[in-house]
Amino acid sequence: MRLLSGSARLAGVTGWPVAHSRSPRLHGVWLNRHDIDGAYLPLPISPADLAHVIPALAKAGFAGLNVTIPHKISVMALCDRIDPRAARIGAVNTLVFTSTGIEGFNTDSYGFLANLRAHGVNPAAGPALILGAGGAARAIAAALQDEGAPVTVCNRTQRNAAALAAALPPGNVLPWEYRSAALGDYALLVNTTSLGMVHHEPLDISLEAANPALAVADIIYAPLETELLKAARARGLTAVEGLGMLLHQAVPGFKAWFGITPVVDDELYHIVSGG
C-alpha cells in the first residue's frame, strides 16, 4: 500500500462534471508504478466557482491540474503565462502552478502527434482532412500545421469550419457532403466529432475512394474501436484509436507535477480502458 506523507505532491483534473474522467486512473497507474509520494484527484468545480477555486488550489500547494469541459477556455483568464501553442489553439488543458504564478498549456496537440507516431504515422506525410471544428479539431489542426501538413476542415456546420480555417491560416474548408469523395486527396483523416461515440449518432462516411496510404485517426475512445476504425482496418488502412491520444497528452503534465517522464505502454492501455 502506498501511503502519503506530509510532503506529498498533489495534482488533479477539474471539469463540470468530472466523474467520467479516466485521468485519475491513468495518473494513478504512474504514481504507483514509480512509488511517488503524491496523489491525483478528481475535482468537480462549477463555472461559477472556477475563478476562486483555481488560485486557491495553487496557494494550497497543488502542483497543477488537468482541465476538461467546460473550463478549457475560461481558465485562460486565470493564467499568468500561456504557452504560445495554447494561445494559438485558444484553449488550455494543463495548468502548472509555480512560485511565480499559474502557467497554461495545451497538451492535446502533443498527445495527438505522439499517438500518431506510436502507430507509425508521419504527421507530415501529406494533407490532412479533419472532421469537426471544435476545440479538439483546433488543437489537432494547429499541431499538424506545425509539422508542415496542409489542413482541410470539414464540418456539418460549414460556417464553423470556415471560422476554424480562418483562425488557423492557411486552413482550407471542404463541404460536409464531399467528405467521402475527396479522400483520395489526403494522407490522413481525423474524426474529432462525437459521431460514432457511444450514445451518439453514427459517422456516415465511406472509405471506398480513400488513398491506399491513408491513415485514419478517431479521437473517440468509447468505444475503443469505432466503426470508422473497423472500416479502415477492413480496407488495410492504418487505424489510430483515440485512447492513445488521452494517454500521451497526460505525459507532459505528469512530468511537470511529479518530476518523472512516464511511459505509455500496453499495461497502461489495458488498465485505463477497463480491460
Coordinates of C-alpha atoms in Angstrom, one line a residue:
M1 CA 0.0 0.0 0.0
R2 CA 1.3 3.4 -1.0
L3 CA 0.9 5.9 1.8
L4 CA 1.2 9.7 1.6
S5 CA 3.5 11.9 3.7
G6 CA 3.1 15.5 4.7
S7 CA 5.3 16.4 1.7
A8 CA 3.1 14.6 -0.9
R9 CA 2.7 16.3 -4.3
L10 CA -0.9 16.9 -5.3
A11 CA -2.5 17.3 -8.8
G12 CA -5.8 16.6 -10.3
V13 CA -8.4 17.1 -13.0
T14 CA -11.2 19.6 -13.0
G15 CA -14.3 19.9 -15.0
W16 CA -18.1 20.1 -14.5
P17 CA -18.9 17.3 -14.2
V18 CA -15.7 15.3 -13.9
A19 CA -16.8 11.9 -12.6
H20 CA -16.5 10.4 -16.1
S21 CA -12.8 11.3 -16.4
R22 CA -10.3 8.4 -16.8
S23 CA -7.4 10.7 -15.8
P24 CA -7.3 9.7 -12.1
R25 CA -6.9 6.0 -13.1
L26 CA -4.3 6.9 -15.7
H27 CA -2.2 9.1 -13.3
G28 CA -2.8 6.6 -10.5
V29 CA -1.0 3.9 -12.5
W30 CA 2.0 6.0 -13.0
L31 CA 2.1 7.2 -9.3
N32 CA 2.0 3.5 -8.2
R33 CA 4.5 2.4 -10.9
H34 CA 7.1 5.0 -9.7
D35 CA 6.2 4.8 -6.0
I36 CA 5.7 8.6 -5.9
D37 CA 4.7 10.4 -2.8
G38 CA 1.7 12.1 -4.4
A39 CA -1.9 11.9 -5.4
Y40 CA -4.1 12.9 -8.4
L41 CA -7.7 13.8 -7.6
P42 CA -11.0 14.4 -9.5
L43 CA -12.0 18.0 -8.6
P44 CA -15.5 19.0 -9.8
I45 CA -15.6 22.8 -9.9
S46 CA -18.6 24.7 -11.2
P47 CA -18.1 27.5 -13.7
A48 CA -19.3 30.0 -11.1
D49 CA -16.6 28.9 -8.6
L50 CA -13.7 28.4 -11.1
A51 CA -12.1 31.9 -10.7
H52 CA -12.0 31.5 -6.9
V53 CA -11.0 27.8 -6.6
I54 CA -8.1 27.6 -9.1
P55 CA -6.0 30.3 -7.4
A56 CA -6.8 28.8 -4.0
L57 CA -5.6 25.4 -5.1
A58 CA -2.4 26.9 -6.3
K59 CA -1.9 28.7 -2.9
A60 CA -2.8 25.4 -1.1
G61 CA 0.2 23.7 -2.6
F62 CA -1.2 21.8 -5.6
A63 CA 1.4 21.2 -8.3
G64 CA -1.2 21.7 -11.1
L65 CA -4.3 20.4 -12.8
N66 CA -5.7 19.0 -16.0
V67 CA -8.6 20.9 -17.3
T68 CA -11.6 19.5 -19.2
I69 CA -15.0 20.6 -20.4
P70 CA -16.3 23.3 -19.9
H71 CA -13.3 25.1 -18.4
K72 CA -10.6 24.9 -21.2
I73 CA -11.3 28.4 -22.4
S74 CA -12.4 30.2 -19.3
V75 CA -9.4 29.0 -17.3
M76 CA -7.1 31.0 -19.6
A77 CA -8.1 34.2 -17.9
L78 CA -6.7 32.8 -14.6
C79 CA -3.2 32.1 -16.1
D80 CA -0.2 34.4 -15.5
R81 CA 1.5 32.9 -18.5
I82 CA 0.1 30.9 -21.5
D83 CA 2.3 28.7 -23.8
P84 CA 2.3 30.1 -27.4
R85 CA 0.8 26.9 -28.8
A86 CA -2.1 27.0 -26.2
A87 CA -2.6 30.7 -27.1
R88 CA -2.8 29.8 -30.8
I89 CA -5.2 27.0 -30.1
G90 CA -7.3 29.2 -27.8
A91 CA -7.7 26.6 -25.1
V92 CA -5.7 25.3 -22.0
N93 CA -6.0 21.7 -20.7
T94 CA -3.0 21.7 -18.4
L95 CA -2.1 24.0 -15.6
V96 CA 1.3 24.1 -13.8
F97 CA 1.4 26.0 -10.5
T98 CA 4.8 27.6 -9.9
S99 CA 6.3 30.0 -7.4
T100 CA 5.8 32.8 -10.0
G101 CA 2.2 32.0 -11.0
I102 CA -0.1 29.8 -13.0
E103 CA 1.1 28.6 -16.4
G104 CA -1.3 27.3 -19.0
F105 CA -0.5 24.7 -21.7
N106 CA -2.4 22.6 -24.3
T107 CA -1.1 19.1 -24.4
D108 CA -3.9 17.8 -26.7
S109 CA -1.7 18.6 -29.7
Y110 CA 1.3 16.8 -28.2
G111 CA -0.9 13.8 -27.4
F112 CA -2.3 13.5 -30.8
L113 CA 1.1 13.7 -32.6
A114 CA 2.7 11.2 -30.1
N115 CA -0.2 8.8 -30.7
L116 CA 0.2 9.1 -34.5
R117 CA 3.9 8.3 -34.2
A118 CA 3.3 5.4 -31.9
H119 CA 1.2 3.9 -34.7
G120 CA 3.9 4.5 -37.3
V121 CA 2.2 7.5 -38.9
N122 CA 4.3 10.5 -40.0
P123 CA 2.2 13.7 -39.3
A124 CA 3.9 15.4 -42.2
A125 CA 3.2 12.7 -44.7
G126 CA 0.7 14.8 -46.6
P127 CA -2.5 16.8 -46.5
A128 CA -4.9 16.1 -43.6
L129 CA -8.7 16.2 -43.6
I130 CA -10.2 17.0 -40.2
L131 CA -13.8 16.2 -39.5
G132 CA -15.2 18.6 -36.9
A133 CA -14.5 22.2 -35.9
G134 CA -14.5 22.2 -32.1
G135 CA -11.7 22.6 -29.6
A136 CA -10.1 19.2 -30.3
A137 CA -10.2 19.9 -34.0
R138 CA -8.4 23.2 -33.4
A139 CA -5.7 21.7 -31.3
I140 CA -5.1 18.9 -33.9
A141 CA -5.1 21.4 -36.8
A142 CA -2.5 23.5 -35.1
A143 CA -0.4 20.5 -34.4
L144 CA -0.5 19.2 -38.0
Q145 CA 0.2 22.7 -39.4
D146 CA 3.2 23.0 -37.1
E147 CA 4.5 19.7 -38.6
G148 CA 4.1 21.1 -42.1
A149 CA 1.0 19.2 -43.1
P150 CA -1.7 21.2 -45.1
V151 CA -5.0 21.0 -43.2
T152 CA -8.6 21.0 -44.5
V153 CA -11.6 21.3 -42.2
C154 CA -14.9 19.5 -42.9
N155 CA -17.8 20.1 -40.6
R156 CA -21.6 19.7 -40.6
T157 CA -22.0 23.4 -40.0
Q158 CA -19.8 25.0 -42.7
R159 CA -19.5 28.4 -41.0
N160 CA -17.8 26.8 -38.0
A161 CA -15.3 25.1 -40.4
A162 CA -14.7 28.4 -42.1
A163 CA -14.1 30.1 -38.7
L164 CA -11.6 27.4 -37.7
A165 CA -9.8 27.7 -41.0
A166 CA -9.7 31.5 -40.7
A167 CA -8.3 31.3 -37.2
L168 CA -5.5 28.9 -38.3
P169 CA -4.5 30.1 -41.7
P170 CA -3.9 28.7 -44.3
G171 CA -6.6 26.2 -43.5
N172 CA -8.9 25.0 -46.2
V173 CA -12.6 24.1 -46.0
L174 CA -14.4 21.1 -47.6
P175 CA -18.2 21.0 -47.7
W176 CA -19.5 18.1 -45.5
E177 CA -21.2 16.4 -48.4
Y178 CA -17.8 15.8 -50.1
R179 CA -16.2 14.1 -47.1
S180 CA -16.2 10.7 -48.7
A181 CA -15.5 11.5 -52.3
A182 CA -12.4 13.6 -51.5
L183 CA -10.5 11.0 -49.5
G184 CA -8.2 10.2 -52.4
D185 CA -6.5 13.6 -51.9
Y186 CA -5.4 13.1 -48.3
A187 CA -2.8 11.2 -46.3
L188 CA -4.6 11.5 -43.0
L189 CA -8.3 11.5 -42.0
V190 CA -9.1 12.6 -38.4
N191 CA -12.5 12.4 -36.8
T192 CA -12.8 14.9 -34.0
T193 CA -16.6 14.9 -33.9
S194 CA -18.8 12.9 -31.4
L195 CA -20.3 11.0 -34.3
G196 CA -19.6 7.3 -33.7
M197 CA -19.3 7.7 -29.9
V198 CA -21.4 5.6 -27.6
H199 CA -24.9 7.1 -27.3
H200 CA -24.3 9.3 -30.3
E201 CA -25.3 9.2 -34.0
P202 CA -23.0 7.1 -36.3
L203 CA -20.5 8.8 -38.5
D204 CA -21.7 8.4 -42.1
I205 CA -18.6 8.2 -44.3
S206 CA -17.4 5.8 -47.0
L207 CA -13.7 4.9 -47.4
E208 CA -14.1 3.5 -50.9
A209 CA -12.4 6.5 -52.5
A210 CA -9.6 6.6 -49.9
N211 CA -5.9 6.9 -50.8
P212 CA -4.4 3.4 -50.3
A213 CA -1.8 5.1 -48.0
L214 CA -4.5 6.9 -45.9
A215 CA -4.1 6.8 -42.2
V216 CA -7.4 7.1 -40.2
A217 CA -7.5 8.5 -36.7
D218 CA -10.5 8.8 -34.4
I219 CA -10.1 10.6 -31.1
I220 CA -13.2 8.8 -29.7
Y221 CA -12.3 6.1 -27.1
A222 CA -15.8 5.0 -26.2
P223 CA -16.0 2.6 -27.9
L224 CA -12.2 1.8 -28.2
E225 CA -12.7 0.7 -31.8
T226 CA -15.2 2.8 -33.6
E227 CA -17.0 1.8 -36.8
L228 CA -14.7 4.2 -38.7
L229 CA -11.6 2.4 -37.4
K230 CA -13.2 -1.0 -38.2
A231 CA -13.8 0.1 -41.7
A232 CA -10.2 1.4 -42.1
R233 CA -8.7 -1.9 -40.9
A234 CA -11.0 -3.8 -43.3
R235 CA -9.5 -1.9 -46.2
G236 CA -6.0 -2.4 -44.9
L237 CA -5.5 1.2 -43.8
T238 CA -3.6 2.3 -40.7
A239 CA -6.1 2.9 -37.9
V240 CA -5.2 5.1 -34.9
E241 CA -7.5 4.8 -31.9
G242 CA -8.4 7.7 -29.6
L243 CA -7.3 6.3 -26.2
G244 CA -3.7 6.7 -27.1
M245 CA -4.2 10.4 -27.5
L246 CA -5.6 10.6 -24.0
L247 CA -2.7 8.7 -22.6
H248 CA 0.0 10.6 -24.4
Q249 CA -1.4 14.0 -23.7
A250 CA -1.0 13.2 -20.0
V251 CA 2.7 12.8 -20.1
P252 CA 3.9 16.5 -20.1
G253 CA 1.6 17.3 -17.1
F254 CA 2.8 14.3 -15.1
K255 CA 6.4 15.2 -15.7
A256 CA 5.8 18.9 -14.7
W257 CA 3.9 17.9 -11.5
F258 CA 5.8 14.8 -10.3
G259 CA 9.3 15.1 -11.9
I260 CA 9.2 11.9 -13.8
T261 CA 8.6 11.3 -17.5
P262 CA 6.1 8.3 -17.6
V263 CA 5.8 5.7 -20.3
V264 CA 2.7 4.9 -22.3
D265 CA 2.6 1.1 -22.7
D266 CA 0.3 -1.9 -23.1
E267 CA -0.3 -2.2 -19.4
L268 CA -1.5 1.4 -19.2
Y269 CA -3.8 0.9 -22.2
H270 CA -5.3 -2.2 -20.5
I271 CA -5.9 -0.6 -17.1
V272 CA -7.2 2.7 -18.3
S273 CA -9.5 1.1 -20.9
G274 CA -11.0 -1.0 -18.1
G275 CA -9.8 -4.2 -19.6

